[in-house]
């Protein structure tokens, strides 16, 4: 079996694991922002920290394997794949989102959160929308320019 297919399968598997955490973490932020209990806050601080640090290696492995795939497909393929250029911009937004989660984690850890549960509910939708767009781009591969 081709090593390319193994790398692609691992890329997808790590992406799914990363997204599981990226979908759940803002939901924990919602609960944290809406709770008035010190005990609940302490529990959520632990859960948030563990989850973010657990999924960060998946984000890094997704990136590394994605770059390996681009390298294996070659520069001519990359130049012709306009859908991939858009996908990479969206993926960059996801990495900024992931990094911003560390800032939010710090705010909660230091009791500096000023945002509402509603903000975190909306914040939770961004990766869902990007995931749909990325999947459509990767599967359909539309010619964009």
PDB file of C-alpha atoms in Angstrom:
ATOM      1  CA  UNK A   1       0.000   0.000   0.000  1.00  0.00           C
ATOM      2  CA  UNK A   2       1.195   3.472  -0.836  1.00  0.00           C
ATOM      3  CA  UNK A   3       2.822   5.533   1.904  1.00  0.00           C
ATOM      4  CA  UNK A   4       0.849   8.487   0.546  1.00  0.00           C
ATOM      5  CA  UNK A   5      -2.402   6.787   1.530  1.00  0.00           C
ATOM      6  CA  UNK A   6      -1.097   6.034   5.029  1.00  0.00           C
ATOM      7  CA  UNK A   7      -0.059   9.643   5.499  1.00  0.00           C
ATOM      8  CA  UNK A   8      -3.420  10.847   4.190  1.00  0.00           C
ATOM      9  CA  UNK A   9      -5.286   8.483   6.542  1.00  0.00           C
ATOM     10  CA  UNK A  10      -3.249   9.647   9.547  1.00  0.00           C
ATOM     11  CA  UNK A  11      -3.718  13.286   8.510  1.00  0.00           C
ATOM     12  CA  UNK A  12      -7.492  12.787   8.517  1.00  0.00           C
ATOM     13  CA  UNK A  13      -7.472  10.802  11.780  1.00  0.00           C
ATOM     14  CA  UNK A  14      -5.461  13.464  13.629  1.00  0.00           C
ATOM     15  CA  UNK A  15      -7.670  16.185  12.142  1.00  0.00           C
ATOM     16  CA  UNK A  16     -10.776  14.424  13.482  1.00  0.00           C
ATOM     17  CA  UNK A  17      -9.191  14.081  16.941  1.00  0.00           C
ATOM     18  CA  UNK A  18      -8.179  17.751  16.882  1.00  0.00           C
ATOM     19  CA  UNK A  19     -11.671  18.840  15.890  1.00  0.00           C
ATOM     20  CA  UNK A  20     -13.275  16.762  18.633  1.00  0.00           C
ATOM     21  CA  UNK A  21     -11.398  18.901  21.136  1.00  0.00           C
ATOM     22  CA  UNK A  22     -11.922  22.167  19.264  1.00  0.00           C
ATOM     23  CA  UNK A  23     -15.668  21.496  19.232  1.00  0.00           C
ATOM     24  CA  UNK A  24     -15.834  20.606  22.928  1.00  0.00           C
ATOM     25  CA  UNK A  25     -13.535  23.227  24.465  1.00  0.00           C
ATOM     26  CA  UNK A  26     -15.742  26.261  23.711  1.00  0.00           C
ATOM     27  CA  UNK A  27     -18.696  24.330  25.137  1.00  0.00           C
ATOM     28  CA  UNK A  28     -16.727  24.072  28.402  1.00  0.00           C
ATOM     29  CA  UNK A  29     -16.119  27.818  28.144  1.00  0.00           C
ATOM     30  CA  UNK A  30     -19.906  28.324  27.871  1.00  0.00           C
ATOM     31  CA  UNK A  31     -20.487  26.362  31.070  1.00  0.00           C
ATOM     32  CA  UNK A  32     -17.651  28.201  32.792  1.00  0.00           C
ATOM     33  CA  UNK A  33     -18.917  31.645  31.783  1.00  0.00           C
ATOM     34  CA  UNK A  34     -22.451  30.819  32.926  1.00  0.00           C
ATOM     35  CA  UNK A  35     -21.586  29.231  36.278  1.00  0.00           C
ATOM     36  CA  UNK A  36     -21.413  31.080  39.579  1.00  0.00           C
ATOM     37  CA  UNK A  37     -20.027  28.145  41.557  1.00  0.00           C
ATOM     38  CA  UNK A  38     -16.381  28.253  42.660  1.00  0.00           C
ATOM     39  CA  UNK A  39     -16.298  24.435  42.700  1.00  0.00           C
ATOM     40  CA  UNK A  40     -17.617  24.235  39.142  1.00  0.00           C
ATOM     41  CA  UNK A  41     -15.117  26.886  38.029  1.00  0.00           C
ATOM     42  CA  UNK A  42     -12.237  24.893  39.488  1.00  0.00           C
ATOM     43  CA  UNK A  43     -13.449  21.685  37.833  1.00  0.00           C
ATOM     44  CA  UNK A  44     -13.855  23.422  34.458  1.00  0.00           C
ATOM     45  CA  UNK A  45     -10.416  25.046  34.685  1.00  0.00           C
ATOM     46  CA  UNK A  46      -8.895  21.580  35.010  1.00  0.00           C
ATOM     47  CA  UNK A  47     -10.995  20.115  32.205  1.00  0.00           C
ATOM     48  CA  UNK A  48     -10.281  23.035  29.842  1.00  0.00           C
ATOM     49  CA  UNK A  49      -6.537  22.915  30.432  1.00  0.00           C
ATOM     50  CA  UNK A  50      -6.305  19.156  30.024  1.00  0.00           C
ATOM     51  CA  UNK A  51      -8.420  19.161  26.882  1.00  0.00           C
ATOM     52  CA  UNK A  52      -6.513  21.954  25.145  1.00  0.00           C
ATOM     53  CA  UNK A  53      -3.136  20.418  25.948  1.00  0.00           C
ATOM     54  CA  UNK A  54      -4.425  16.989  24.891  1.00  0.00           C
ATOM     55  CA  UNK A  55      -5.589  18.106  21.432  1.00  0.00           C
ATOM     56  CA  UNK A  56      -2.685  20.434  20.633  1.00  0.00           C
ATOM     57  CA  UNK A  57      -0.395  17.558  19.528  1.00  0.00           C
ATOM     58  CA  UNK A  58      -3.196  16.423  17.189  1.00  0.00           C
ATOM     59  CA  UNK A  59      -3.254  19.908  15.660  1.00  0.00           C
ATOM     60  CA  UNK A  60       0.512  19.788  15.160  1.00  0.00           C
ATOM     61  CA  UNK A  61       0.445  16.303  13.654  1.00  0.00           C
ATOM     62  CA  UNK A  62      -2.372  17.361  11.324  1.00  0.00           C
ATOM     63  CA  UNK A  63      -0.212  20.251  10.142  1.00  0.00           C
ATOM     64  CA  UNK A  64       2.956  18.204   9.722  1.00  0.00           C
ATOM     65  CA  UNK A  65       1.206  15.418   7.814  1.00  0.00           C
ATOM     66  CA  UNK A  66      -0.620  17.964   5.640  1.00  0.00           C
ATOM     67  CA  UNK A  67       2.681  19.582   4.700  1.00  0.00           C
ATOM     68  CA  UNK A  68       4.156  16.160   3.932  1.00  0.00           C
ATOM     69  CA  UNK A  69       1.191  15.442   1.651  1.00  0.00           C
ATOM     70  CA  UNK A  70       1.715  18.708  -0.217  1.00  0.00           C
ATOM     71  CA  UNK A  71       5.390  17.868  -0.609  1.00  0.00           C
ATOM     72  CA  UNK A  72       4.594  14.350  -1.856  1.00  0.00           C
ATOM     73  CA  UNK A  73       2.067  15.608  -4.406  1.00  0.00           C
ATOM     74  CA  UNK A  74       4.622  18.092  -5.689  1.00  0.00           C
ATOM     75  CA  UNK A  75       4.943  21.745  -6.568  1.00  0.00           C
ATOM     76  CA  UNK A  76       3.193  21.470  -9.950  1.00  0.00           C
ATOM     77  CA  UNK A  77       0.132  19.941  -8.275  1.00  0.00           C
ATOM     78  CA  UNK A  78       0.240  22.596  -5.564  1.00  0.00           C
ATOM     79  CA  UNK A  79       0.396  25.427  -8.098  1.00  0.00           C
ATOM     80  CA  UNK A  80      -2.648  24.069  -9.969  1.00  0.00           C
ATOM     81  CA  UNK A  81      -4.750  23.338  -6.883  1.00  0.00           C
ATOM     82  CA  UNK A  82      -6.565  26.622  -6.300  1.00  0.00           C
ATOM     83  CA  UNK A  83      -8.993  24.848  -3.951  1.00  0.00           C
ATOM     84  CA  UNK A  84      -6.020  23.929  -1.746  1.00  0.00           C
ATOM     85  CA  UNK A  85      -4.903  27.552  -1.498  1.00  0.00           C
ATOM     86  CA  UNK A  86      -8.327  28.515  -0.117  1.00  0.00           C
ATOM     87  CA  UNK A  87      -8.309  25.480   2.171  1.00  0.00           C
ATOM     88  CA  UNK A  88      -4.914  26.499   3.560  1.00  0.00           C
ATOM     89  CA  UNK A  89      -6.197  29.995   4.363  1.00  0.00           C
ATOM     90  CA  UNK A  90      -9.126  28.445   6.246  1.00  0.00           C
ATOM     91  CA  UNK A  91      -6.784  26.057   8.045  1.00  0.00           C
ATOM     92  CA  UNK A  92      -4.591  29.018   9.036  1.00  0.00           C
ATOM     93  CA  UNK A  93      -7.697  30.626  10.565  1.00  0.00           C
ATOM     94  CA  UNK A  94      -8.242  27.418  12.555  1.00  0.00           C
ATOM     95  CA  UNK A  95      -4.706  27.559  13.937  1.00  0.00           C
ATOM     96  CA  UNK A  96      -5.260  31.193  14.966  1.00  0.00           C
ATOM     97  CA  UNK A  97      -8.535  30.041  16.600  1.00  0.00           C
ATOM     98  CA  UNK A  98      -6.656  27.261  18.396  1.00  0.00           C
ATOM     99  CA  UNK A  99      -4.033  29.740  19.607  1.00  0.00           C
ATOM    100  CA  UNK A 100      -6.753  32.128  20.777  1.00  0.00           C
ATOM    101  CA  UNK A 101      -8.163  29.291  22.879  1.00  0.00           C
ATOM    102  CA  UNK A 102      -4.924  29.429  24.909  1.00  0.00           C
ATOM    103  CA  UNK A 103      -5.606  33.113  25.605  1.00  0.00           C
ATOM    104  CA  UNK A 104      -9.171  32.306  26.675  1.00  0.00           C
ATOM    105  CA  UNK A 105      -7.880  29.458  28.839  1.00  0.00           C
ATOM    106  CA  UNK A 106      -5.531  31.902  30.544  1.00  0.00           C
ATOM    107  CA  UNK A 107      -8.367  34.367  31.103  1.00  0.00           C
ATOM    108  CA  UNK A 108     -10.454  31.706  32.829  1.00  0.00           C
ATOM    109  CA  UNK A 109      -7.472  30.398  34.800  1.00  0.00           C
ATOM    110  CA  UNK A 110      -6.786  33.883  36.151  1.00  0.00           C
ATOM    111  CA  UNK A 111     -10.484  34.730  36.678  1.00  0.00           C
ATOM    112  CA  UNK A 112     -10.341  37.452  34.022  1.00  0.00           C
ATOM    113  CA  UNK A 113     -13.089  36.246  31.693  1.00  0.00           C
ATOM    114  CA  UNK A 114     -15.382  39.098  30.683  1.00  0.00           C
ATOM    115  CA  UNK A 115     -17.287  37.314  27.925  1.00  0.00           C
ATOM    116  CA  UNK A 116     -20.749  35.806  28.162  1.00  0.00           C
ATOM    117  CA  UNK A 117     -21.918  32.277  27.521  1.00  0.00           C
ATOM    118  CA  UNK A 118     -23.554  33.622  24.353  1.00  0.00           C
ATOM    119  CA  UNK A 119     -20.159  34.772  23.034  1.00  0.00           C
ATOM    120  CA  UNK A 120     -18.751  31.280  23.547  1.00  0.00           C
ATOM    121  CA  UNK A 121     -21.776  29.684  21.875  1.00  0.00           C
ATOM    122  CA  UNK A 122     -21.122  31.797  18.779  1.00  0.00           C
ATOM    123  CA  UNK A 123     -17.361  31.215  19.089  1.00  0.00           C
ATOM    124  CA  UNK A 124     -18.109  27.473  19.074  1.00  0.00           C
ATOM    125  CA  UNK A 125     -19.723  27.697  15.616  1.00  0.00           C
ATOM    126  CA  UNK A 126     -16.701  29.044  13.728  1.00  0.00           C
ATOM    127  CA  UNK A 127     -14.755  25.759  13.487  1.00  0.00           C
ATOM    128  CA  UNK A 128     -17.927  23.942  12.384  1.00  0.00           C
ATOM    129  CA  UNK A 129     -18.380  26.313   9.455  1.00  0.00           C
ATOM    130  CA  UNK A 130     -14.718  26.110   8.522  1.00  0.00           C
ATOM    131  CA  UNK A 131     -14.780  22.311   8.731  1.00  0.00           C
ATOM    132  CA  UNK A 132     -17.697  22.151   6.278  1.00  0.00           C
ATOM    133  CA  UNK A 133     -15.875  24.452   3.862  1.00  0.00           C
ATOM    134  CA  UNK A 134     -12.589  22.531   4.156  1.00  0.00           C
ATOM    135  CA  UNK A 135     -14.280  19.180   3.542  1.00  0.00           C
ATOM    136  CA  UNK A 136     -16.135  20.513   0.511  1.00  0.00           C
ATOM    137  CA  UNK A 137     -12.914  21.979  -0.887  1.00  0.00           C
ATOM    138  CA  UNK A 138     -10.930  18.771  -0.274  1.00  0.00           C
ATOM    139  CA  UNK A 139     -13.565  16.449  -1.740  1.00  0.00           C
ATOM    140  CA  UNK A 140     -15.052  18.514  -4.588  1.00  0.00           C
ATOM    141  CA  UNK A 141     -11.787  20.303  -5.463  1.00  0.00           C
ATOM    142  CA  UNK A 142     -13.513  23.143  -7.308  1.00  0.00           C
ATOM    143  CA  UNK A 143     -11.523  25.189  -9.807  1.00  0.00           C
ATOM    144  CA  UNK A 144     -11.628  28.610  -8.155  1.00  0.00           C
ATOM    145  CA  UNK A 145      -9.413  30.733 -10.411  1.00  0.00           C
TER     146      UNK A 145
END
